[in-house]
Structure formats: structure tokens, C-alpha cells
Coordinates of C-alpha atoms in Angstrom, one line a residue:
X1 CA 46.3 123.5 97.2
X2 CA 49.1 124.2 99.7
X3 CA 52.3 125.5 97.8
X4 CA 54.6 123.0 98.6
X5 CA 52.4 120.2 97.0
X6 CA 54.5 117.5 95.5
X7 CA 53.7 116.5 91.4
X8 CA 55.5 113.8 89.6
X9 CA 56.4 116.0 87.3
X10 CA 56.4 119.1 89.2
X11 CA 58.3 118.1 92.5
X12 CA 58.6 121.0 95.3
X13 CA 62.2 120.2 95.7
X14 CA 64.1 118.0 93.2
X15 CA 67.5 116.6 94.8
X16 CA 70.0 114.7 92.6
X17 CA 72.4 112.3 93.6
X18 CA 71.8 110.2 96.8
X19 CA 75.1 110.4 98.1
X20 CA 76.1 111.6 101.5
X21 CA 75.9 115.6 100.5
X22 CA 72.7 114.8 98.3
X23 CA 70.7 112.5 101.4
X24 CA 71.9 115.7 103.8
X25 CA 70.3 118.2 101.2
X26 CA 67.2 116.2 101.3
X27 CA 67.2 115.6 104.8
X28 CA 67.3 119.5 105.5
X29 CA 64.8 120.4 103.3
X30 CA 62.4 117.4 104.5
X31 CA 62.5 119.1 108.2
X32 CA 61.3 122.4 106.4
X33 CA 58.1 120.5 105.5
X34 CA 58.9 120.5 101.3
X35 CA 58.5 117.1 100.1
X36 CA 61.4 115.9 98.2
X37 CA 62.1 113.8 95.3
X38 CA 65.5 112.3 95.1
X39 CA 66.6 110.8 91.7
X40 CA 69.8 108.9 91.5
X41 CA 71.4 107.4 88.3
X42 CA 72.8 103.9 89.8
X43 CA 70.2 101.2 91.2
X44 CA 71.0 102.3 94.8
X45 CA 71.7 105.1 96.8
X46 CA 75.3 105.5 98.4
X47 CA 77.3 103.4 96.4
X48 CA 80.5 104.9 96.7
X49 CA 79.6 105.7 100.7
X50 CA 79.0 102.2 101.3
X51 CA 82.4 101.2 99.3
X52 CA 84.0 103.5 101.7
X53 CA 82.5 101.5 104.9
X54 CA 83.6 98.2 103.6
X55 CA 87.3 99.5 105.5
X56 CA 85.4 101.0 108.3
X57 CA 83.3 104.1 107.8
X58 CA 85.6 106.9 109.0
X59 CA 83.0 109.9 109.7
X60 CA 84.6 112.6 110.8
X61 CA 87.7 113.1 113.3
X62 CA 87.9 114.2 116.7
X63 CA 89.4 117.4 116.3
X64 CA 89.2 121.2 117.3
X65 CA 88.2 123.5 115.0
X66 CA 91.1 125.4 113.5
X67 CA 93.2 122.2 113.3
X68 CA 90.1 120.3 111.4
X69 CA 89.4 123.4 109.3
X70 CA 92.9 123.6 108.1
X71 CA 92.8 120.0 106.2
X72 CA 90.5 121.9 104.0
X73 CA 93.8 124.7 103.0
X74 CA 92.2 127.3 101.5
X75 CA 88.7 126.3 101.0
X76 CA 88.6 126.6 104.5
X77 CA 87.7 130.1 104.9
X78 CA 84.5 129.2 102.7
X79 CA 83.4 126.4 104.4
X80 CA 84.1 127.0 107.8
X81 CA 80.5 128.4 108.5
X82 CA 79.4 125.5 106.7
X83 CA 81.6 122.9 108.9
X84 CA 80.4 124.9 111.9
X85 CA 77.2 124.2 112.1
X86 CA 78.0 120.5 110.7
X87 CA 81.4 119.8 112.1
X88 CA 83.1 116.8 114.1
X89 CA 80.6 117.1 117.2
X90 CA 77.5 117.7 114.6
X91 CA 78.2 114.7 112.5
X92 CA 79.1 112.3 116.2
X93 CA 75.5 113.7 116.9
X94 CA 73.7 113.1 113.6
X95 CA 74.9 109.6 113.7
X96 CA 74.3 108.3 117.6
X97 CA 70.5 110.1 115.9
X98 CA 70.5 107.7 113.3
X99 CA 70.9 104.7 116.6
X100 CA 74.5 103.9 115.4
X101 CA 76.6 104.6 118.5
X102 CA 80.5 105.9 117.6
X103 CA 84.1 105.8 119.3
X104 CA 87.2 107.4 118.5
X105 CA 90.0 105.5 117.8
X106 CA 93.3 106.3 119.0
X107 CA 94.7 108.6 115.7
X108 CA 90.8 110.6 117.0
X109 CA 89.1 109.3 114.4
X110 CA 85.2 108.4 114.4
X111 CA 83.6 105.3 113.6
X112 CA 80.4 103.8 114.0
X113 CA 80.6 101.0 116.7
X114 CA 79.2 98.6 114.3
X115 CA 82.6 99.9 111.5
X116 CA 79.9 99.8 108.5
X117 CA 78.1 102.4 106.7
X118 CA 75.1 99.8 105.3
X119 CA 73.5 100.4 108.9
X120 CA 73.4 104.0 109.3
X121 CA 72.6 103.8 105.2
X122 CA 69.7 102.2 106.2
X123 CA 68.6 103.8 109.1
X124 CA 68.7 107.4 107.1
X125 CA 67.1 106.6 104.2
X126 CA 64.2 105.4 106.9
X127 CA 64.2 108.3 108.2
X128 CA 63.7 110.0 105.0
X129 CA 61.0 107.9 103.7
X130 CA 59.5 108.9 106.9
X131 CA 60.0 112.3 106.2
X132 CA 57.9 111.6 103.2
X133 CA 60.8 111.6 100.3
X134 CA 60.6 109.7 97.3
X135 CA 63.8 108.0 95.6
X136 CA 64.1 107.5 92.2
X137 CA 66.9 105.0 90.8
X138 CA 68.0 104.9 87.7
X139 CA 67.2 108.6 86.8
X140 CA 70.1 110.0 85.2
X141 CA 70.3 113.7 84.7
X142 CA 71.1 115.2 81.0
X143 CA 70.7 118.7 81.6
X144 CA 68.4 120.9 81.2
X145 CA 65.8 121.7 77.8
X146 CA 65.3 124.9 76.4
X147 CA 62.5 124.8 78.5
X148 CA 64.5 125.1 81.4
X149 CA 63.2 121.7 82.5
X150 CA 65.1 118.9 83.9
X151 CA 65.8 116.0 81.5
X152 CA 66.4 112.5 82.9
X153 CA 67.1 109.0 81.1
X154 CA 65.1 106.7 83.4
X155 CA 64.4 103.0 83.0
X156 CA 60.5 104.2 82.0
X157 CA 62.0 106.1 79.3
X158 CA 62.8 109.9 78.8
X159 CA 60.9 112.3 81.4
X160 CA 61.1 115.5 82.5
X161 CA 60.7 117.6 85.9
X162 CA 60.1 121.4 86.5
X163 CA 61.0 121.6 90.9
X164 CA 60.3 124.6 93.0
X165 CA 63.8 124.5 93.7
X166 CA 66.8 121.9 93.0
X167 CA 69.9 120.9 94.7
X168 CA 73.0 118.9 93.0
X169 CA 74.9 116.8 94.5
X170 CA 76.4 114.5 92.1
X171 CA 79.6 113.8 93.2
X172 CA 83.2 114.3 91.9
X173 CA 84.7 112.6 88.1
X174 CA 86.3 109.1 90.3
X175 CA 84.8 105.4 90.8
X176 CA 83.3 106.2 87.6
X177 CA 81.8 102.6 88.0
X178 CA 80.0 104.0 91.3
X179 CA 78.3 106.7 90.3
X180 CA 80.4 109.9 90.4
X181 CA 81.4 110.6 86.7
X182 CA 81.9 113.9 86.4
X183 CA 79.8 113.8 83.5
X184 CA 77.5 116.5 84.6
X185 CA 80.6 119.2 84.3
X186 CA 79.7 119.4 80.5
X187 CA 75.9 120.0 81.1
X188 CA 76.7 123.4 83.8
X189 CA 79.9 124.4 81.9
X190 CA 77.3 125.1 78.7
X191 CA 75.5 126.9 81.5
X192 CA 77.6 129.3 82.4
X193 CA 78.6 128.2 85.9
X194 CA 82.5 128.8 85.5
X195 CA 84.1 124.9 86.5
X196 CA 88.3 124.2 87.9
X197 CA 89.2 121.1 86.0
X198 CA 89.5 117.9 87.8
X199 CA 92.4 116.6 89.5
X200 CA 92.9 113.2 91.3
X201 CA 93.4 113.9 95.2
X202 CA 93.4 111.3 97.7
X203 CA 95.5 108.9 95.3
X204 CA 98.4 106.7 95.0
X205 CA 101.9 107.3 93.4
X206 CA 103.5 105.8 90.9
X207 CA 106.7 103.7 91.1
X208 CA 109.3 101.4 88.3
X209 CA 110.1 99.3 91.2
X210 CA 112.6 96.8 90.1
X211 CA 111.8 93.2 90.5
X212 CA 113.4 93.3 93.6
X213 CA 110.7 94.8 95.3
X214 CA 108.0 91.9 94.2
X215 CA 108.2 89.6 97.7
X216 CA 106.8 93.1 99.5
X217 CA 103.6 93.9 96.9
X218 CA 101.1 94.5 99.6
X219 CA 103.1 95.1 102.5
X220 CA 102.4 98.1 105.1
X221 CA 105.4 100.5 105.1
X222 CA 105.3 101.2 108.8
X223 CA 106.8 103.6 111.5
X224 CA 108.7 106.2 108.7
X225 CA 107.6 109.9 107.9
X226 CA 106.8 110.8 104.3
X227 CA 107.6 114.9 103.8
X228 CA 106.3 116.2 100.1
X229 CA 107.3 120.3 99.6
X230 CA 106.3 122.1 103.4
X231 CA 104.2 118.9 104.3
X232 CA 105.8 115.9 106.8
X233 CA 103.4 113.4 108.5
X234 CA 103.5 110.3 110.2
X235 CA 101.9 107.9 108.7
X236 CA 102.1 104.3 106.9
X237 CA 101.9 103.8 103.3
X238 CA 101.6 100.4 101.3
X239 CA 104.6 99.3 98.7
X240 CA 102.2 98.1 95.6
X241 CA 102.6 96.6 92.1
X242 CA 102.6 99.9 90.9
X243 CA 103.9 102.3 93.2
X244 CA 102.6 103.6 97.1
X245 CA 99.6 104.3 98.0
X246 CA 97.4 104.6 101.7
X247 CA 96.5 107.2 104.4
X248 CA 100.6 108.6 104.4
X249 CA 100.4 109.2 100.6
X250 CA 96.9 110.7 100.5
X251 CA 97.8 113.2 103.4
X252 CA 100.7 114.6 100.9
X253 CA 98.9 113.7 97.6
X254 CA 98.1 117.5 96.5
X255 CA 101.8 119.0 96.9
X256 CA 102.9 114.9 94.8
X257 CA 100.0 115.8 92.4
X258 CA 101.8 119.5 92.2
X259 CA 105.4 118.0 91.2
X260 CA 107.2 118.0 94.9
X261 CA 109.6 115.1 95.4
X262 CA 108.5 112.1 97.6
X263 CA 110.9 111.8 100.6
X264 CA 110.7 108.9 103.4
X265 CA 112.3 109.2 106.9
X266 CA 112.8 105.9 108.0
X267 CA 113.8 106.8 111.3
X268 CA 111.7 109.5 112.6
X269 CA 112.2 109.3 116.3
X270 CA 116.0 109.3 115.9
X271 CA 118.2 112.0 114.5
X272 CA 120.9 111.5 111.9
X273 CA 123.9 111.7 114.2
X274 CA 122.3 108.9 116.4
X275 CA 122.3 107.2 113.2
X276 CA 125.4 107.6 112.4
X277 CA 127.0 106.7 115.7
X278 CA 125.0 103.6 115.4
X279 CA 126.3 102.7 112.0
X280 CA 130.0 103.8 112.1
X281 CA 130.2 101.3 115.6
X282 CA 129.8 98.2 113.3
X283 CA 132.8 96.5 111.8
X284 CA 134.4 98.0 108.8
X285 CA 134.4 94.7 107.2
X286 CA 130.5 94.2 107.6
X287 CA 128.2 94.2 104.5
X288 CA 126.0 97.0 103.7
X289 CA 122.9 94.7 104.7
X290 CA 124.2 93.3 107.6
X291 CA 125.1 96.7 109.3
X292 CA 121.8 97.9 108.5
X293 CA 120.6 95.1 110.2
X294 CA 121.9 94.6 112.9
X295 CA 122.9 98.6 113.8
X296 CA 119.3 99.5 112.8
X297 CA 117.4 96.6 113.5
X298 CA 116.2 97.4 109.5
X299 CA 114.3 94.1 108.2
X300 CA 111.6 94.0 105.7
X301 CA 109.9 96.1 103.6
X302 CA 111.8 99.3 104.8
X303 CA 115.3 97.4 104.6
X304 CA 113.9 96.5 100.5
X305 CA 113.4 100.0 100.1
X306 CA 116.7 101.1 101.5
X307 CA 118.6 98.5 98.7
X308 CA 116.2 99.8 95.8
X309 CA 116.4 103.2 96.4
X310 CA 120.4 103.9 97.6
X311 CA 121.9 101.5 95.6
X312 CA 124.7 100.5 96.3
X313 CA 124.2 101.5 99.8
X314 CA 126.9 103.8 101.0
X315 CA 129.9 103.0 103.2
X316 CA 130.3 106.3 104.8
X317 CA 127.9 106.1 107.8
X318 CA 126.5 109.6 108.0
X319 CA 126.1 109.7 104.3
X320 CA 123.5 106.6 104.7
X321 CA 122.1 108.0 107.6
X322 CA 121.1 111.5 105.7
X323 CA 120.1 108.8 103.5
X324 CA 118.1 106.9 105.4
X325 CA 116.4 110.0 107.0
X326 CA 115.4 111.3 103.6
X327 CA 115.0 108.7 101.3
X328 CA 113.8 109.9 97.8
X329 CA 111.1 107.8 95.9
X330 CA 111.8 108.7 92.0
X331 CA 108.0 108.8 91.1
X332 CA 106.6 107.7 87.4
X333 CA 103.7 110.0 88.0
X334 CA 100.3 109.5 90.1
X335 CA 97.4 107.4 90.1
X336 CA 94.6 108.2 87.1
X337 CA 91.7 110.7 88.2
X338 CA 89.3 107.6 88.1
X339 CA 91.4 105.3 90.8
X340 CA 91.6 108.1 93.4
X341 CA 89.6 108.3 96.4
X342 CA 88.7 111.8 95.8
X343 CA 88.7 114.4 93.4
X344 CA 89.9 118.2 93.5
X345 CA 88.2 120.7 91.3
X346 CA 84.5 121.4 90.2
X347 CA 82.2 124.4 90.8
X348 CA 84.2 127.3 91.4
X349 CA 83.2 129.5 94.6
X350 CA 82.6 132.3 92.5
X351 CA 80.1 130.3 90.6
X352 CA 77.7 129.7 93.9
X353 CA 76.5 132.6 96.3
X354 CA 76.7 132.1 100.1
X355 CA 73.6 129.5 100.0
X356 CA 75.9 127.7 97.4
X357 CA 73.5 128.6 94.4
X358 CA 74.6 128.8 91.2
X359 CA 74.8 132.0 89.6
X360 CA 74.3 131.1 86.6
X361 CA 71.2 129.2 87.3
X362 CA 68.9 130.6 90.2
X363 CA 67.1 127.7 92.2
X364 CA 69.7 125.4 91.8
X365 CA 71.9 124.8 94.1
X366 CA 75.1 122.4 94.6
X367 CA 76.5 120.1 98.0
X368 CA 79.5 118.2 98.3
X369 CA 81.9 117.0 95.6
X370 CA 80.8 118.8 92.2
X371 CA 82.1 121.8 94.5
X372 CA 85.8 122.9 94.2
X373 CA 87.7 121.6 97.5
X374 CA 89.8 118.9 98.4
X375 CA 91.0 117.2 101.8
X376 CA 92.7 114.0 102.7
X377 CA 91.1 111.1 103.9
X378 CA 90.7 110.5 108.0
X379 CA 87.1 111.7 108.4
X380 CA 87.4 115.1 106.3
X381 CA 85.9 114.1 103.1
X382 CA 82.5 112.8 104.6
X383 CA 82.1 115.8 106.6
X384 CA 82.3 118.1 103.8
X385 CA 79.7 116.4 101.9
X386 CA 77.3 116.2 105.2
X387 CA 78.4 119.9 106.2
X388 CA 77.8 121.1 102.5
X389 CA 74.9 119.2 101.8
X390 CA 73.1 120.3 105.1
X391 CA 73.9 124.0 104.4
X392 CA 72.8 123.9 100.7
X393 CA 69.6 121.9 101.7
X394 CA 68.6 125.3 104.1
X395 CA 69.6 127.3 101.6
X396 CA 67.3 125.9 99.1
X397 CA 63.9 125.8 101.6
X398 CA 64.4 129.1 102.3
X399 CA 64.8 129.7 98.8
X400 CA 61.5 128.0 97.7
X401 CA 59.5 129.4 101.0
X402 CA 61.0 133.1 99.8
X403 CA 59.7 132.4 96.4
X404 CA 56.4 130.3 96.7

């Protein structure tokens, strides 16, 4: 019998979670010959991928190295050789592989030409089945017995699975409702494997916006800067029911989650004594609005903002325009860990060696979410998963070929 023979209940390599870290894991070790078996708790793989690709499936960005590494603040220094050998030009490749074509839109983000992810979905998990992997839905992971074997609830009833090797990749504690729980935390805590607690990342703030600010629910907050502690970008944000949320907020969301004041620069291409030249030429007898208006050409969603937040709006014109180029949101808080795109904390790096296997538990190693590192959205999520997936995939064959 050749030593990588696959059992049912004695897989060579045991993946679990079939999201985009826990398909690269499988994928690696598949091209090292080890048949895989990939159990997944929900009824289909890549639930929370394919939500992603409903707004067009943003798979990396087209960026050099040290800037792309440093979305990824300090965790960057343990992923980069991870993001080098999976990286922006790595994932373009992987995809145009897959027969989904990309471009890069202007802000050098990459999309797939058809701006879905059930294509590529599909083409992969081809690929895989090729490779000769079987999926299991339904399986959800309970830990381990005192066995050391794998428990899972399945839909045939309770079973249990002793792999050559394992990898987990079973995402971070938000979309509960798509798979990624955070309930395995519990399971590798009473392991030993030392955990950071969860945070929200990638998530909206929270506003009391007066009932003034109804008529613009849903409306894009366009051409401003948003600063937050160190951090300023240029972005847009959306004015919501309950507070601001979109690509602007999530590139500040970890110093807003860390208490730093929300700040909006409604006028980023001009300077505050332009502004206040501008202002101080209208006629003293003009309203607040109307000089804002016409002086500023401010209409909208930014002018609504302008009459919530510096109420009453000052006469002085260079006291407005400081205003008006930092204009302080008084947040209520941010969005709950389950509504954010994204999750900070998990697996600690001192929990995983260089392969990313856990101390605690030799054989087993972990990809993408569970591990502790956040970035913002624009392509930097996805190819952490991929770049940590892939490496803990290699890890793991040569682990079970060292070990056969």
C-alpha cells in the first residue's frame, strides 16, 4: 500500500474549511501527490468568498511590494515570505490559470474580467476534483477526542477522522451566518495554542445622526479625506442609518476601533486659507448655507454633514474653513464583530512555527483568518488567505512526506 493511500476514516491530509486559504491548502498539497479530503460545515464551499464577489471580486492589488506589505502593519514581517511567493503578480497568475482573465482598475486594483467569484469558484474546485480531492459538506468540526481523533457532526451522524496531517482554515468569528464563527477558538484554546481575542476590522462606525441626516441614508460621501490618529486617505465613505461605513472607513477602521477621533476633510485639494479667501469674499449679509453654497460649491450629502456636525455654522470664515478641513464625526462606537467584513485576532504567531504549525498540536497546521493579522479591504484580505493557505499547504506535505 503506497503511504499516502486515502481511508474514509484515515485521510492522508484532512483540510477544514473550504474557504479561499482552506482550497489553497488543499490545492498545494494535491500537487504534492497526497489526496485530500476537505470537510466544510455549511452546504457549499466559499460562501463568504462568493458574498464578497457579488460587489466585484477584488483579488489582490497592483502594487509593489513594500507598499502592499505594509497594509499588513506589523504582521508584515511574518508574512512577507509568505506574500512573496503568493503576492499581487502570483494571485494575477493563479487566476488567468484558473481561465478567468483580470484587469486593473484605475485605484490598481484586480478583478476578474467577468467581476464574479462563482466562475473562478467553479473552475478551482474542478481543478481540485481533478486533482483527486474529496469535499465534504456539512462536516462540522468539534475538536479533537482523547484519542486525538478528529470529531465532526455530519448530516450521516457523528464520525471521526485520524489524517496523516491536517490543515485549518476556518475562518475568522464574522458573517456568522456564512460560515466563519469563531467557534473553533474554544476547541484550540483548551489545546494550548495561545489565541488574541477577536476584534471587528474592516467595519463601519457608528453615528446619532439627527433626523436631519435621513434624505442622505445611502448616499456616497465623495471627494473628502477621512484622517483617524497618524492615518489620512482618500477615499469615499457612505452616510447610513446607523453611522459611515465603506472602503474610506475600513482603511482607518483599526486606529477608530483603537479610540482615535474620526476627522473629514471636505476639501482636500484646497488649503484652508484658499478657503477662507473664498468664504470671507461673500456678502456679510449671506446665510451660512448660501455662502457655503455658492463660495464652495457645497451641495448634498457633504453640505448635510457640514449643518449636522458645526452647528450653527460659524460666521468667521477661517474658523469654518479649519472647520470644514477637519470635520469631527462624534462616534457612538463601531460596528459589532459579526457585521464586519473582517476580523483581527486569532492564532497568535508564537503559537505556529515557520510552516504555520501549531505548537501545541504537531501535524496541524492553520491558513488564513483563524491566524492573528488584519488588513483593509482593496485586494489585501484575499491575498492573505491564498498566500497563507498556499504556504501552510507546503508546509503540511512536507510534513507528512518527512513523517510517512
Amino acid at each position: 500500500m503506497h503511504p499516502a493511500q486515502d481511508h474514509d476514516d484515515r485521510p492522508a491530509a484532512l483540510v477544514i474549511g473550504a474557504g479561499p486559504a482552506g482550497l489553497m491548502a488543499a490545492e498545494m498539497l494535491g500537487a504534492a501527490a497526497i489526496p485530500v479530503t476537505l470537510c466544510e460545515g455549511r452546504p457549499s464551499a466559499a460562501r463568504k468568498f462568493l458574498m464578497a464577489g457579488k460587489s466585484g471580486l477584488n483579488l489582490t492589488k497592483a502594487e509593489a511590494r513594500p507598499e502592499f506589505d505594509a497594509a499588513y502593519a506589523e504582521a508584515a514581517d511574518w508574512l512577507a515570505p509568505m506574500l512573496a511567493a503568493c503576492g499581487p503578480d502570483a494571485v494575477q497568475d493563479w487566476a488567468r490559470g484558473l481561465g478567468q482573465e483580470v484587469f486593473t482598475g484605475s485605484s490598481g486594483r484586480v478583478f476578474p474580467v467577468a467581476m464574479k467569484a462563482s466562475p473562478l469558484l467553479r473552475a478551482w474546485l474542478a481543478r481540485l476534483a481533478g486533482q483527486g480531492m474529496r469535499l465534504r459538506t456539512r462536516w462540522r468540526w468539534q475538536g479533537w477526542d482523547e484519542d486525538g481523533a478528529l470529531c465532526f457532526d455530519t448530516p450521516e451522524g457523528p464520525r471521526r477522522l485520524r489524517p496523516g496531517v491536517t490543515v485549518l482554515a476556518l475562518g475568522g468569528a464574522s458573517w456568522a451566518r456564512l460560515g466563519s464563527d469563531g467557534a473553533w477558538a474554544p476547541i484550540l484554546g483548551a489545546a494550548g495554542v495561545e489565541l488574541a481575542p477577536f476584534q471587528p476590522a474592516n467595519m463601519g462606525v457608528l453615528v446619532d445622526w439627527s433626523a436631519h441626516m435621513a434624505p442622505h441614508f445611502g448616499a456616497p460621501v465623495k471627494g473628502i479625506a477621512l484622517m483617524a490618529g497618524a492615518q489620512r486617505v482618500r477615499a469615499e465613505c457612505v452616510l447610513s442609518a446607523r453611522g459611515l461605513e465603506g472602503g474610506g472607513i475600513y482603511a482607518i477602521s483599526r486606529a477608530l476601533r483603537e479610540g482615535a477621533p474620526l476627522r473629514l476633510d471636505l476639501f482636500p485639494d484646497l488649503d484652508a486659507a484658499t478657503l477662507t479667501c473664498r468664504l470671507a469674499a461673500r456678502p456679510a449679509r449671506e446665510s451660512g448655507t448660501n455662502r457655503l453654497r455658492k463660495a464652495l460649491r457645497l451641495s448634498g450629502v457633504r453640505l448635510a454633514l457640514v449643518q449636522e456636525l458645526l452647528r450653527p455654522v460659524p460666521r468667521d470664515a477661517a474658523v469654518l474653513a479649519s472647520g470644514l478641513k477637519a470635520l469631527t464625526v462624534p462616534l457612538a462606537g463601531v460596528a459589532p464583530l459579526d457585521e464586519a467584513i473582517s476580523t483581527a485576532g486569532g492564532v497568535r504567531r508564537c503559537a505556529v512555527d515557520d510552516g504555520l504549525m501549531l505548537r501545541a498540536r504537531p501535524g496541524v497546521f492553520v491558513a488564513g483568518e483563524m491566524l492573528d493579522w488584519e488588513a483593509p479591504t482593496g485586494g489585501y484580505l484575499i491575498t492573505g488567505c491564498l498566500a497563507t493557505g498556499r504556504h501552510a499547504g507546503r508546509a503540511a506535505a512536507d510534513w507528512l512526506q518527512r513523517h510517512r
